[in-house]
Amino acid sequence: MKPTLFILAAGMGSRYGGLKQLDGLGPNGETIMDYSVYDAIRAGFGKVVFVIRKDFEADFREKVLSKYEGVVPTEVVFQAIDTLPEGYTCPADRSKPWGTNHAVLMGRDAIKEPFAVINADDFYGRDAFRVIAEDLMRPRDRKGDYSMVGFRVGNTMTENGSVSRGVCSTENGLLTSVVERTAISYDKDHRIVFTDENGAEQTLDEKTPVSMNLWGFTPDYFDYSDREFRKFLDHDINTPKSEFFIPLCIDTLINSGEATVRVLDTDSRWFGVTYTADRPGVVEKFAELHREGEYPSPLFGK
């Protein structure tokens, strides 16, 4: 069974501004998502599901989905803040979405096979899709047998400011924890540093694995997510900025022994438009990849 690619495209790029998911960065107007879809098809994925906000459905279908007609089956699901489990009501003053794992839950009716979850606005690279596809297609004999691609932090940095990354700890190739570090940057000596919860500066080795939200799940993850989301709402439904993130759910399942997560290494170099100043460099990187023959022009022959 071919795995499905599940793309989280419901967010707004607050730091960059606008709907960066629809920004044409490739030499023929390709979006970052287009490259992810191309790489996923090349790696063996058989379907693509997008989670978006209902209010930009028309734009999305016209500017994005039309490219994939005749290329790969696609489906769209919607994330809305009032889409909650039965018995829960969204607070009237809530404006913030419920987070990445709430977005994952929106795919429950559309996805019945192993699937990878990615962000819409991150370029992951050919090798990252190869390693996650291979893992998703291996046999499994139990629930909770998941994976993630652990990017080397040195391959995920920007020169234009700090980045947030889920810094991973592993044991025997399995994830033991993901700690979100919100301000990882280069110092004056070009070392990779962050400030920990005690205010102390810490250095990261450039090969430290970090999560870029490229996860491999089987459909049982929806059941676990639904259960954990209810627990989250019981505790945080009235906290305006609380969010139900994928690492939060994963951490709970690892600690309870219900899940294991293989950390898959890749030499892919991540890039994305975190800041407006990143855009020209990303445009040039895509142009270079096309010149080198890594991608055809135009990407889908249209």
Coordinates of C-alpha atoms in Angstrom, one line a residue:
M1 CA 0.0 0.0 0.0
K2 CA 1.4 3.4 -1.0
P3 CA 1.6 5.9 1.8
T4 CA -0.2 9.3 1.8
L5 CA 1.4 12.7 2.2
F6 CA -0.5 14.9 4.6
I7 CA 0.4 18.6 4.2
L8 CA -0.4 21.1 7.0
A9 CA -1.3 24.2 5.0
A10 CA -3.8 26.0 7.3
G11 CA -1.4 28.4 9.0
M12 CA -0.6 32.0 8.1
G13 CA 3.0 33.0 7.9
S14 CA 3.0 35.7 10.6
R15 CA 6.7 36.4 10.5
Y16 CA 7.0 36.4 6.7
G17 CA 3.5 37.9 6.0
G18 CA 0.8 36.7 3.8
L19 CA -0.1 33.2 2.6
K20 CA 3.4 32.0 1.9
Q21 CA 2.1 28.6 1.0
L22 CA 0.9 30.2 -2.3
D23 CA 4.1 32.2 -3.0
G24 CA 5.8 31.2 -6.3
L25 CA 9.5 30.7 -5.5
G26 CA 10.6 28.4 -8.2
P27 CA 11.6 29.6 -11.7
N28 CA 8.2 28.7 -13.1
G29 CA 6.2 30.0 -10.1
E30 CA 6.4 26.8 -8.2
T31 CA 5.5 26.9 -4.5
I32 CA 7.5 25.1 -1.8
M33 CA 4.6 22.7 -1.6
D34 CA 5.0 21.8 -5.2
Y35 CA 8.5 20.5 -4.6
S36 CA 7.3 18.5 -1.6
V37 CA 4.6 16.9 -3.7
Y38 CA 7.0 16.2 -6.5
D39 CA 9.6 14.6 -4.2
A40 CA 6.9 12.6 -2.4
I41 CA 5.6 11.1 -5.7
R42 CA 9.2 10.3 -6.7
A43 CA 9.7 8.5 -3.4
G44 CA 6.5 6.4 -3.8
F45 CA 3.6 8.2 -2.2
G46 CA 0.3 7.6 -3.8
K47 CA -2.0 10.4 -2.6
V48 CA -1.8 13.9 -1.2
V49 CA -4.2 15.3 1.4
F50 CA -4.1 19.0 2.3
V51 CA -5.5 20.6 5.5
I52 CA -6.4 24.2 4.8
R53 CA -8.7 26.9 6.1
K54 CA -12.1 27.1 4.4
D55 CA -11.7 30.8 3.7
F56 CA -9.0 30.3 1.1
E57 CA -10.3 27.1 -0.5
A58 CA -11.2 28.8 -3.8
D59 CA -7.7 30.4 -4.1
F60 CA -6.1 27.1 -3.1
R61 CA -8.0 25.0 -5.6
E62 CA -7.3 27.4 -8.4
K63 CA -3.6 28.1 -7.7
V64 CA -2.4 24.8 -6.2
L65 CA -4.6 21.8 -6.8
S66 CA -5.1 22.5 -10.5
K67 CA -1.4 21.7 -11.0
Y68 CA -1.8 18.2 -9.7
E69 CA -4.7 17.1 -11.9
G70 CA -3.6 13.9 -13.7
V71 CA -0.4 13.8 -11.6
V72 CA -1.5 12.5 -8.2
P73 CA -4.9 12.0 -6.4
T74 CA -5.5 14.9 -4.0
E75 CA -8.1 15.6 -1.3
V76 CA -8.7 18.7 0.9
V77 CA -9.8 18.8 4.5
F78 CA -10.5 21.8 6.7
Q79 CA -9.2 23.0 10.0
A80 CA -11.5 25.4 12.0
I81 CA -11.3 26.4 15.6
D82 CA -14.8 25.3 16.3
T83 CA -14.2 21.7 15.0
L84 CA -14.0 20.1 18.4
P85 CA -15.0 16.6 19.8
E86 CA -18.6 16.1 20.8
G87 CA -19.3 17.7 24.2
Y88 CA -16.8 20.6 23.8
T89 CA -17.6 24.1 22.7
C90 CA -15.1 26.6 21.4
P91 CA -14.8 29.6 23.7
A92 CA -16.2 32.8 22.2
D93 CA -13.0 34.7 22.5
R94 CA -10.8 32.0 20.9
S95 CA -9.1 33.2 17.8
K96 CA -5.9 31.1 17.6
P97 CA -6.0 27.7 15.9
W98 CA -5.6 24.7 18.2
G99 CA -2.2 23.7 16.8
T100 CA -0.5 21.1 14.5
N101 CA -1.9 18.0 16.1
H102 CA -5.5 19.4 15.9
A103 CA -4.7 19.9 12.2
V104 CA -3.6 16.3 11.9
L105 CA -6.9 15.1 13.4
M106 CA -8.7 16.8 10.5
G107 CA -7.4 14.0 8.2
R108 CA -9.0 11.2 10.1
D109 CA -11.8 10.4 7.6
A110 CA -9.6 10.9 4.5
I111 CA -6.5 8.8 5.5
K112 CA -6.7 5.0 6.0
E113 CA -3.1 4.1 5.2
P114 CA 0.4 5.0 6.6
F115 CA 1.0 8.7 6.1
A116 CA 3.7 11.3 6.5
V117 CA 2.9 14.8 8.0
I118 CA 4.8 17.8 6.7
N119 CA 4.5 21.6 6.9
A120 CA 3.4 23.4 3.7
D121 CA 6.1 26.0 3.9
D122 CA 9.3 23.9 4.5
F123 CA 11.5 22.5 1.8
Y124 CA 12.6 19.0 3.0
G125 CA 14.5 17.7 0.0
R126 CA 14.5 14.5 -2.0
D127 CA 16.4 12.3 0.5
A128 CA 14.1 13.2 3.4
F129 CA 11.1 11.9 1.4
R130 CA 13.0 8.8 0.4
V131 CA 13.8 7.8 4.0
I132 CA 10.3 8.4 5.3
A133 CA 8.6 6.6 2.4
E134 CA 10.8 3.6 2.9
D135 CA 10.0 3.5 6.6
L136 CA 6.2 3.9 6.0
M137 CA 6.2 1.0 3.5
R138 CA 7.8 -1.5 6.0
P139 CA 5.6 -4.2 7.7
R140 CA 4.3 -3.4 11.1
D141 CA 2.8 -5.8 13.7
R142 CA 1.7 -3.4 16.4
K143 CA 0.1 0.0 17.0
G144 CA 2.2 3.0 17.9
D145 CA 5.1 2.1 15.6
Y146 CA 6.0 5.6 14.2
S147 CA 8.9 7.5 12.8
M148 CA 10.3 11.0 12.1
V149 CA 13.0 12.4 10.0
G150 CA 15.7 13.9 12.2
F151 CA 17.3 16.7 10.3
R152 CA 20.9 17.7 11.3
V153 CA 20.4 21.2 12.9
G154 CA 23.3 22.6 10.9
N155 CA 21.3 21.8 7.8
T156 CA 18.3 23.8 9.0
M157 CA 19.6 27.2 9.9
T158 CA 19.1 30.7 8.4
E159 CA 21.6 33.6 8.4
N160 CA 18.7 36.1 8.8
G161 CA 17.6 35.5 12.4
S162 CA 16.8 32.8 14.9
V163 CA 14.7 29.7 14.3
S164 CA 12.6 27.4 16.5
R165 CA 13.4 23.7 16.3
G166 CA 12.4 20.6 18.2
V167 CA 15.7 19.4 19.5
C168 CA 15.6 15.6 19.8
S169 CA 17.2 13.2 22.2
T170 CA 17.5 9.6 21.1
E171 CA 18.5 6.2 22.5
N172 CA 19.2 3.2 20.3
G173 CA 17.8 5.1 17.3
L174 CA 14.5 5.8 19.1
L175 CA 13.2 9.2 20.1
T176 CA 13.2 9.8 23.9
S177 CA 12.2 13.5 23.9
V178 CA 11.6 16.6 21.7
V179 CA 12.3 19.9 23.4
E180 CA 11.1 23.0 21.5
R181 CA 13.9 25.6 21.5
T182 CA 12.5 28.9 20.3
A183 CA 15.6 31.0 19.5
I184 CA 18.4 28.9 17.9
S185 CA 20.9 31.1 16.0
Y186 CA 24.5 31.6 15.0
D187 CA 26.7 33.5 17.4
K188 CA 29.6 35.7 16.3
D189 CA 31.9 32.7 15.9
H190 CA 29.2 30.9 13.8
R191 CA 28.5 28.3 16.5
I192 CA 24.9 27.2 16.8
V193 CA 23.5 28.4 20.2
F194 CA 20.3 28.8 22.1
T195 CA 19.3 30.0 25.6
D196 CA 17.9 27.4 27.9
E197 CA 15.1 27.7 30.4
N198 CA 17.6 28.8 33.1
G199 CA 18.9 31.7 30.9
A200 CA 22.2 29.9 30.1
E201 CA 23.6 29.8 26.6
Q202 CA 24.0 26.3 25.2
T203 CA 25.8 25.2 22.1
L204 CA 24.4 22.6 19.7
D205 CA 26.6 20.3 17.6
E206 CA 25.7 20.8 13.9
K207 CA 24.7 17.1 13.6
T208 CA 22.2 17.2 16.5
P209 CA 18.9 15.8 15.2
V210 CA 16.0 18.3 15.2
S211 CA 12.3 17.8 14.2
M212 CA 11.1 19.8 11.2
N213 CA 7.6 18.4 11.5
L214 CA 8.2 15.5 9.1
W215 CA 6.5 12.6 10.9
G216 CA 5.5 9.1 9.8
F217 CA 2.3 7.7 11.3
T218 CA -0.2 4.8 10.9
P219 CA -3.9 5.5 11.1
D220 CA -4.1 4.4 14.8
Y221 CA -2.4 7.7 15.5
F222 CA -5.8 9.4 15.0
D223 CA -7.3 7.5 17.9
Y224 CA -4.5 8.4 20.2
S225 CA -4.7 12.0 19.1
D226 CA -8.4 12.2 19.7
R227 CA -7.9 10.9 23.2
E228 CA -5.1 13.2 24.0
F229 CA -6.8 16.2 22.5
R230 CA -9.8 15.7 24.8
K231 CA -7.4 15.6 27.8
F232 CA -5.8 18.8 26.4
L233 CA -9.2 20.5 26.2
D234 CA -10.2 19.4 29.6
H235 CA -7.1 21.3 31.0
D236 CA -6.6 24.1 28.5
I237 CA -9.8 24.9 26.6
N238 CA -10.0 28.3 28.2
T239 CA -6.4 29.3 27.8
P240 CA -6.5 31.6 24.7
K241 CA -3.1 30.8 23.3
S242 CA -2.8 27.1 24.2
E243 CA -2.0 24.8 21.3
F244 CA -2.0 21.0 20.9
F245 CA 1.2 20.3 19.1
I246 CA 2.4 17.1 17.5
P247 CA 5.5 16.8 19.9
L248 CA 3.2 17.2 22.9
C249 CA 1.1 14.2 21.9
I250 CA 4.1 12.2 20.8
D251 CA 5.9 12.9 24.1
T252 CA 2.9 11.6 26.0
L253 CA 2.7 8.4 24.0
I254 CA 6.4 7.7 24.3
N255 CA 6.3 8.2 28.1
S256 CA 3.2 5.9 28.4
G257 CA 5.0 3.2 26.4
E258 CA 2.2 3.2 23.8
A259 CA 4.4 4.4 21.0
T260 CA 8.0 4.3 19.7
V261 CA 9.4 6.8 17.2
R262 CA 12.3 5.9 15.0
V263 CA 14.5 8.8 14.2
L264 CA 15.6 8.6 10.6
D265 CA 18.7 10.4 9.5
T266 CA 18.9 12.4 6.3
D267 CA 21.5 14.5 4.6
S268 CA 18.8 16.8 3.1
R269 CA 19.3 20.5 3.7
W270 CA 16.1 22.2 4.8
F271 CA 15.3 25.6 3.7
G272 CA 12.2 27.9 3.9
V273 CA 11.1 31.5 4.1
T274 CA 11.1 32.2 7.8
Y275 CA 11.9 35.8 7.2
T276 CA 11.3 38.1 4.3
A277 CA 15.0 38.4 3.9
D278 CA 15.2 34.6 3.3
R279 CA 13.2 34.9 0.1
P280 CA 15.9 35.9 -2.5
G281 CA 18.2 33.1 -1.3
V282 CA 15.4 30.5 -1.5
V283 CA 14.5 31.7 -5.1
E284 CA 18.2 31.3 -6.0
K285 CA 18.4 27.8 -4.4
F286 CA 15.5 26.6 -6.4
A287 CA 16.9 28.0 -9.6
E288 CA 20.2 26.2 -8.9
L289 CA 18.4 22.9 -8.3
H290 CA 16.6 23.2 -11.7
R291 CA 19.9 24.2 -13.4
E292 CA 21.6 21.1 -11.9
G293 CA 18.8 18.8 -13.2
E294 CA 17.4 17.9 -9.8
Y295 CA 14.0 19.1 -10.9
P296 CA 12.5 19.5 -14.4
S297 CA 11.2 22.8 -15.7
P298 CA 8.3 23.3 -15.3
L299 CA 8.0 20.9 -12.4
F300 CA 4.8 19.1 -13.5
G301 CA 5.1 19.7 -17.2
K302 CA 2.4 22.3 -17.2

